[in-house]
PDB file of C-alpha atoms in Angstrom:
ATOM      1  CA  UNK A  39       0.000   0.000   0.000  1.00  0.00           C
ATOM      2  CA  UNK A  40       1.385   3.403  -0.935  1.00  0.00           C
ATOM      3  CA  UNK A  41       0.653   6.443   1.177  1.00  0.00           C
ATOM      4  CA  UNK A  42       2.431   9.748   1.735  1.00  0.00           C
ATOM      5  CA  UNK A  43       4.053  10.801   4.984  1.00  0.00           C
ATOM      6  CA  UNK A  44       6.551  13.400   6.155  1.00  0.00           C
ATOM      7  CA  UNK A  45       9.602  13.469   8.418  1.00  0.00           C
ATOM      8  CA  UNK A  46       9.250  16.214  11.042  1.00  0.00           C
ATOM      9  CA  UNK A  47      11.763  17.613  13.524  1.00  0.00           C
ATOM     10  CA  UNK A  48      12.418  20.864  15.331  1.00  0.00           C
ATOM     11  CA  UNK A  49      14.093  22.034  12.109  1.00  0.00           C
ATOM     12  CA  UNK A  50      10.625  22.308  10.548  1.00  0.00           C
ATOM     13  CA  UNK A  51       9.554  24.842  13.184  1.00  0.00           C
ATOM     14  CA  UNK A  52       5.868  25.009  14.134  1.00  0.00           C
ATOM     15  CA  UNK A  53       3.965  22.562  11.928  1.00  0.00           C
ATOM     16  CA  UNK A  54       0.237  22.749  11.217  1.00  0.00           C
ATOM     17  CA  UNK A  55      -0.745  19.071  11.238  1.00  0.00           C
ATOM     18  CA  UNK A  56      -4.371  19.782  10.306  1.00  0.00           C
ATOM     19  CA  UNK A  57      -3.136  21.559   7.163  1.00  0.00           C
ATOM     20  CA  UNK A  58      -0.843  18.606   6.374  1.00  0.00           C
ATOM     21  CA  UNK A  59      -3.817  16.266   6.665  1.00  0.00           C
ATOM     22  CA  UNK A  60      -5.818  18.493   4.315  1.00  0.00           C
ATOM     23  CA  UNK A  61      -2.883  18.402   1.865  1.00  0.00           C
ATOM     24  CA  UNK A  62      -3.076  14.590   1.732  1.00  0.00           C
ATOM     25  CA  UNK A  63      -0.338  13.655   4.208  1.00  0.00           C
ATOM     26  CA  UNK A  64      -1.378  10.403   5.905  1.00  0.00           C
ATOM     27  CA  UNK A  65       1.339  10.018   8.572  1.00  0.00           C
ATOM     28  CA  UNK A  66       4.375  11.675  10.131  1.00  0.00           C
ATOM     29  CA  UNK A  67       7.649  10.295  11.443  1.00  0.00           C
ATOM     30  CA  UNK A  68       8.698  12.557  14.326  1.00  0.00           C
ATOM     31  CA  UNK A  69      12.271  13.005  15.494  1.00  0.00           C
ATOM     32  CA  UNK A  70      12.756  12.078  19.142  1.00  0.00           C
ATOM     33  CA  UNK A  71      16.201  13.627  19.301  1.00  0.00           C
ATOM     34  CA  UNK A  72      19.744  12.491  18.760  1.00  0.00           C
ATOM     35  CA  UNK A  73      22.451  10.575  20.557  1.00  0.00           C
ATOM     36  CA  UNK A  74      22.603   9.258  24.088  1.00  0.00           C
ATOM     37  CA  UNK A  75      20.017   9.679  26.801  1.00  0.00           C
ATOM     38  CA  UNK A  76      20.535  13.325  27.738  1.00  0.00           C
ATOM     39  CA  UNK A  77      17.634  15.770  27.868  1.00  0.00           C
ATOM     40  CA  UNK A  78      19.812  18.318  26.067  1.00  0.00           C
ATOM     41  CA  UNK A  79      19.645  16.017  23.016  1.00  0.00           C
ATOM     42  CA  UNK A  80      15.844  15.741  22.920  1.00  0.00           C
ATOM     43  CA  UNK A  81      14.129  17.246  19.883  1.00  0.00           C
ATOM     44  CA  UNK A  82      12.641  20.462  21.273  1.00  0.00           C
ATOM     45  CA  UNK A  83       9.398  19.965  19.297  1.00  0.00           C
ATOM     46  CA  UNK A  84       8.828  16.225  19.840  1.00  0.00           C
ATOM     47  CA  UNK A  85       6.184  16.389  22.595  1.00  0.00           C
ATOM     48  CA  UNK A  86       4.360  19.233  20.863  1.00  0.00           C
ATOM     49  CA  UNK A  87       4.491  17.409  17.514  1.00  0.00           C
ATOM     50  CA  UNK A  88       2.976  14.295  19.111  1.00  0.00           C
ATOM     51  CA  UNK A  89       0.142  16.356  20.604  1.00  0.00           C
ATOM     52  CA  UNK A  90      -0.500  18.123  17.295  1.00  0.00           C
ATOM     53  CA  UNK A  91      -0.419  14.906  15.240  1.00  0.00           C
ATOM     54  CA  UNK A  92      -2.833  13.196  17.606  1.00  0.00           C
ATOM     55  CA  UNK A  93      -5.156  16.234  17.687  1.00  0.00           C
ATOM     56  CA  UNK A  94      -5.241  16.173  13.864  1.00  0.00           C
ATOM     57  CA  UNK A  95      -5.928  12.425  13.841  1.00  0.00           C
ATOM     58  CA  UNK A  96      -2.634  11.758  12.078  1.00  0.00           C
ATOM     59  CA  UNK A  97      -0.855   8.495  12.910  1.00  0.00           C
ATOM     60  CA  UNK A  98       2.837   8.891  13.613  1.00  0.00           C
ATOM     61  CA  UNK A  99       6.108   7.095  14.118  1.00  0.00           C
ATOM     62  CA  UNK A 100       9.347   8.306  15.661  1.00  0.00           C
ATOM     63  CA  UNK A 101      13.080   8.188  15.029  1.00  0.00           C
ATOM     64  CA  UNK A 102      16.315   8.847  16.860  1.00  0.00           C
ATOM     65  CA  UNK A 103      19.454  10.088  15.072  1.00  0.00           C
ATOM     66  CA  UNK A 104      22.454   7.963  16.103  1.00  0.00           C
ATOM     67  CA  UNK A 105      25.959   8.965  17.111  1.00  0.00           C
ATOM     68  CA  UNK A 106      26.705   5.613  18.829  1.00  0.00           C
ATOM     69  CA  UNK A 107      30.339   4.566  18.741  1.00  0.00           C
ATOM     70  CA  UNK A 108      29.631   1.198  20.381  1.00  0.00           C
ATOM     71  CA  UNK A 109      26.784  -1.034  21.556  1.00  0.00           C
ATOM     72  CA  UNK A 110      26.779   0.599  24.998  1.00  0.00           C
ATOM     73  CA  UNK A 111      26.071   3.978  23.408  1.00  0.00           C
ATOM     74  CA  UNK A 112      23.400   2.364  21.202  1.00  0.00           C
ATOM     75  CA  UNK A 113      21.740   1.070  24.392  1.00  0.00           C
ATOM     76  CA  UNK A 114      21.791   4.619  25.796  1.00  0.00           C
ATOM     77  CA  UNK A 115      20.181   5.835  22.575  1.00  0.00           C
ATOM     78  CA  UNK A 116      17.475   3.184  23.017  1.00  0.00           C
ATOM     79  CA  UNK A 117      16.860   4.443  26.576  1.00  0.00           C
ATOM     80  CA  UNK A 118      16.636   7.967  25.127  1.00  0.00           C
ATOM     81  CA  UNK A 119      13.893   6.874  22.724  1.00  0.00           C
ATOM     82  CA  UNK A 120      12.009   4.949  25.404  1.00  0.00           C
ATOM     83  CA  UNK A 121      12.159   7.861  27.860  1.00  0.00           C
ATOM     84  CA  UNK A 122      10.602  10.232  25.338  1.00  0.00           C
ATOM     85  CA  UNK A 123       7.975   7.767  24.151  1.00  0.00           C
ATOM     86  CA  UNK A 124       6.721   7.348  27.734  1.00  0.00           C
ATOM     87  CA  UNK A 125       5.068   4.017  26.976  1.00  0.00           C
ATOM     88  CA  UNK A 126       3.459   5.174  23.703  1.00  0.00           C
ATOM     89  CA  UNK A 127       3.503   2.676  20.846  1.00  0.00           C
ATOM     90  CA  UNK A 128       3.370   4.702  17.630  1.00  0.00           C
ATOM     91  CA  UNK A 129       1.520   3.088  14.747  1.00  0.00           C
ATOM     92  CA  UNK A 130       4.380   3.801  12.315  1.00  0.00           C
ATOM     93  CA  UNK A 131       7.047   2.344  14.601  1.00  0.00           C
ATOM     94  CA  UNK A 132      10.290   3.649  15.993  1.00  0.00           C
ATOM     95  CA  UNK A 133      13.252   4.043  13.660  1.00  0.00           C
ATOM     96  CA  UNK A 134      17.010   4.242  14.154  1.00  0.00           C
ATOM     97  CA  UNK A 135      18.528   6.942  11.924  1.00  0.00           C
ATOM     98  CA  UNK A 136      21.955   5.623  10.943  1.00  0.00           C
ATOM     99  CA  UNK A 137      23.767   8.031   8.639  1.00  0.00           C
ATOM    100  CA  UNK A 138      26.326  10.062  10.561  1.00  0.00           C
ATOM    101  CA  UNK A 139      29.864   9.933   9.146  1.00  0.00           C
ATOM    102  CA  UNK A 140      31.275   9.509  12.677  1.00  0.00           C
ATOM    103  CA  UNK A 141      29.635   6.091  13.123  1.00  0.00           C
ATOM    104  CA  UNK A 142      31.855   3.003  13.188  1.00  0.00           C
ATOM    105  CA  UNK A 143      32.022   0.645  10.227  1.00  0.00           C
ATOM    106  CA  UNK A 144      31.799  -3.098   9.771  1.00  0.00           C
ATOM    107  CA  UNK A 145      30.383  -5.345  12.458  1.00  0.00           C
ATOM    108  CA  UNK A 146      30.615  -2.606  15.105  1.00  0.00           C
ATOM    109  CA  UNK A 147      27.974  -0.601  13.225  1.00  0.00           C
ATOM    110  CA  UNK A 148      25.781  -3.660  12.745  1.00  0.00           C
ATOM    111  CA  UNK A 149      26.155  -4.488  16.469  1.00  0.00           C
ATOM    112  CA  UNK A 150      24.937  -0.973  17.336  1.00  0.00           C
ATOM    113  CA  UNK A 151      21.883  -1.244  15.109  1.00  0.00           C
ATOM    114  CA  UNK A 152      20.969  -4.664  16.478  1.00  0.00           C
ATOM    115  CA  UNK A 153      21.447  -3.486  20.095  1.00  0.00           C
ATOM    116  CA  UNK A 154      19.151  -0.475  19.590  1.00  0.00           C
ATOM    117  CA  UNK A 155      16.459  -2.360  17.698  1.00  0.00           C
ATOM    118  CA  UNK A 156      16.422  -5.289  20.119  1.00  0.00           C
ATOM    119  CA  UNK A 157      16.026  -2.906  23.078  1.00  0.00           C
ATOM    120  CA  UNK A 158      13.039  -1.246  21.399  1.00  0.00           C
ATOM    121  CA  UNK A 159      11.521  -4.613  20.491  1.00  0.00           C
ATOM    122  CA  UNK A 160      11.997  -5.813  24.083  1.00  0.00           C
ATOM    123  CA  UNK A 161       9.843  -2.841  25.117  1.00  0.00           C
ATOM    124  CA  UNK A 162       7.110  -4.064  22.759  1.00  0.00           C
ATOM    125  CA  UNK A 163       7.779  -1.581  19.950  1.00  0.00           C
ATOM    126  CA  UNK A 164       8.060  -2.095  16.208  1.00  0.00           C
ATOM    127  CA  UNK A 165      11.556  -0.987  15.202  1.00  0.00           C
ATOM    128  CA  UNK A 166      13.188  -0.278  11.844  1.00  0.00           C
ATOM    129  CA  UNK A 167      16.303   1.389  10.468  1.00  0.00           C
ATOM    130  CA  UNK A 168      16.708   4.560   8.371  1.00  0.00           C
ATOM    131  CA  UNK A 169      19.663   5.153   6.060  1.00  0.00           C
ATOM    132  CA  UNK A 170      20.478   6.349   2.573  1.00  0.00           C
ATOM    133  CA  UNK A 171      20.606   3.979  -0.371  1.00  0.00           C
ATOM    134  CA  UNK A 172      24.413   4.107  -0.392  1.00  0.00           C
ATOM    135  CA  UNK A 173      24.555   3.114   3.294  1.00  0.00           C
ATOM    136  CA  UNK A 174      22.128   0.210   2.724  1.00  0.00           C
ATOM    137  CA  UNK A 175      24.147  -1.039  -0.209  1.00  0.00           C
ATOM    138  CA  UNK A 176      27.493  -0.572   1.535  1.00  0.00           C
ATOM    139  CA  UNK A 177      27.846  -0.108   5.291  1.00  0.00           C
ATOM    140  CA  UNK A 178      24.546  -1.743   6.326  1.00  0.00           C
ATOM    141  CA  UNK A 179      24.578  -4.624   3.860  1.00  0.00           C
ATOM    142  CA  UNK A 180      24.382  -7.405   6.457  1.00  0.00           C
ATOM    143  CA  UNK A 181      22.003 -10.355   6.742  1.00  0.00           C
ATOM    144  CA  UNK A 182      21.845  -9.588  10.486  1.00  0.00           C
ATOM    145  CA  UNK A 183      19.652  -6.589   9.616  1.00  0.00           C
ATOM    146  CA  UNK A 184      17.281  -8.480   7.299  1.00  0.00           C
ATOM    147  CA  UNK A 185      14.677  -8.913  10.037  1.00  0.00           C
ATOM    148  CA  UNK A 186      14.339  -5.157  10.589  1.00  0.00           C
ATOM    149  CA  UNK A 187      12.194  -2.983   8.370  1.00  0.00           C
ATOM    150  CA  UNK A 188      14.078  -0.499   6.193  1.00  0.00           C
ATOM    151  CA  UNK A 189      13.428   3.179   5.566  1.00  0.00           C
ATOM    152  CA  UNK A 190      15.527   4.026   2.518  1.00  0.00           C
ATOM    153  CA  UNK A 191      16.413   7.594   1.567  1.00  0.00           C
ATOM    154  CA  UNK A 192      16.963   7.993  -2.142  1.00  0.00           C
ATOM    155  CA  UNK A 193      15.926  11.319  -3.609  1.00  0.00           C
ATOM    156  CA  UNK A 194      14.824  10.109  -6.999  1.00  0.00           C
ATOM    157  CA  UNK A 195      11.726   9.336  -9.055  1.00  0.00           C
ATOM    158  CA  UNK A 196      12.349   5.599  -8.605  1.00  0.00           C
ATOM    159  CA  UNK A 197      13.689   3.494  -5.742  1.00  0.00           C
ATOM    160  CA  UNK A 198      16.731   1.452  -6.706  1.00  0.00           C
ATOM    161  CA  UNK A 199      17.099  -0.557  -3.477  1.00  0.00           C
ATOM    162  CA  UNK A 200      16.718  -4.255  -4.268  1.00  0.00           C
ATOM    163  CA  UNK A 201      15.459  -5.581  -0.935  1.00  0.00           C
ATOM    164  CA  UNK A 202      12.196  -5.189   0.967  1.00  0.00           C
ATOM    165  CA  UNK A 203      11.447  -1.613   2.053  1.00  0.00           C
ATOM    166  CA  UNK A 204       8.921  -0.261   4.534  1.00  0.00           C
ATOM    167  CA  UNK A 205       9.409   3.454   3.820  1.00  0.00           C
ATOM    168  CA  UNK A 206      11.022   5.302   0.930  1.00  0.00           C
ATOM    169  CA  UNK A 207      12.096   8.905   1.411  1.00  0.00           C
ATOM    170  CA  UNK A 208      12.025  10.183  -2.158  1.00  0.00           C
ATOM    171  CA  UNK A 209      12.664  13.892  -1.584  1.00  0.00           C
ATOM    172  CA  UNK A 210      13.787  16.520   0.881  1.00  0.00           C
ATOM    173  CA  UNK A 211      11.771  19.199  -0.932  1.00  0.00           C
ATOM    174  CA  UNK A 212       8.110  18.205  -0.703  1.00  0.00           C
ATOM    175  CA  UNK A 213       6.465  21.635  -0.577  1.00  0.00           C
ATOM    176  CA  UNK A 214       3.363  21.775   1.609  1.00  0.00           C
ATOM    177  CA  UNK A 215       1.834  25.034   2.788  1.00  0.00           C
ATOM    178  CA  UNK A 216       5.007  26.928   1.896  1.00  0.00           C
ATOM    179  CA  UNK A 217       7.360  24.606   3.833  1.00  0.00           C
ATOM    180  CA  UNK A 218       9.738  21.931   2.548  1.00  0.00           C
ATOM    181  CA  UNK A 219       9.535  18.456   4.107  1.00  0.00           C
ATOM    182  CA  UNK A 220      11.450  15.189   3.738  1.00  0.00           C
TER     183      UNK A 220
END
């Protein structure tokens, strides 16, 4: 089933979710924050975006941007996500945004992703992984990640990823009500 959603963070400023719904947006993926479990790394708009999405009747998911250097840091990032979710189980799942150039490579990166996703699953949440096409084809190309849903970013008119995909981010310039969205 194809449906259109948007990625929303504090970088989008104040978002009118009712207007997004009227424009045909069916769901939003809201940024929780980034990095380890420190309140200073929470997305400043997350709680407000959840309230607005729910008031507009828009289902949502969430994501956390990773800076984890090792599995211990990935566990802290999982605690960060769980703290902000406060027991909520978003319909569109919880995603691990893995794209920062400072992240480790090889099995260390895969270990981090598995540690985060398993911690979220242990809390009863649906968990998936976000990355660009080049990361999926290179750094994240591991059968250990096959069981997790994939959110692939490829800004193009066609998706070239060859495996199963849950979400495809096809642009960073979807103009809605005068604002650009991913």
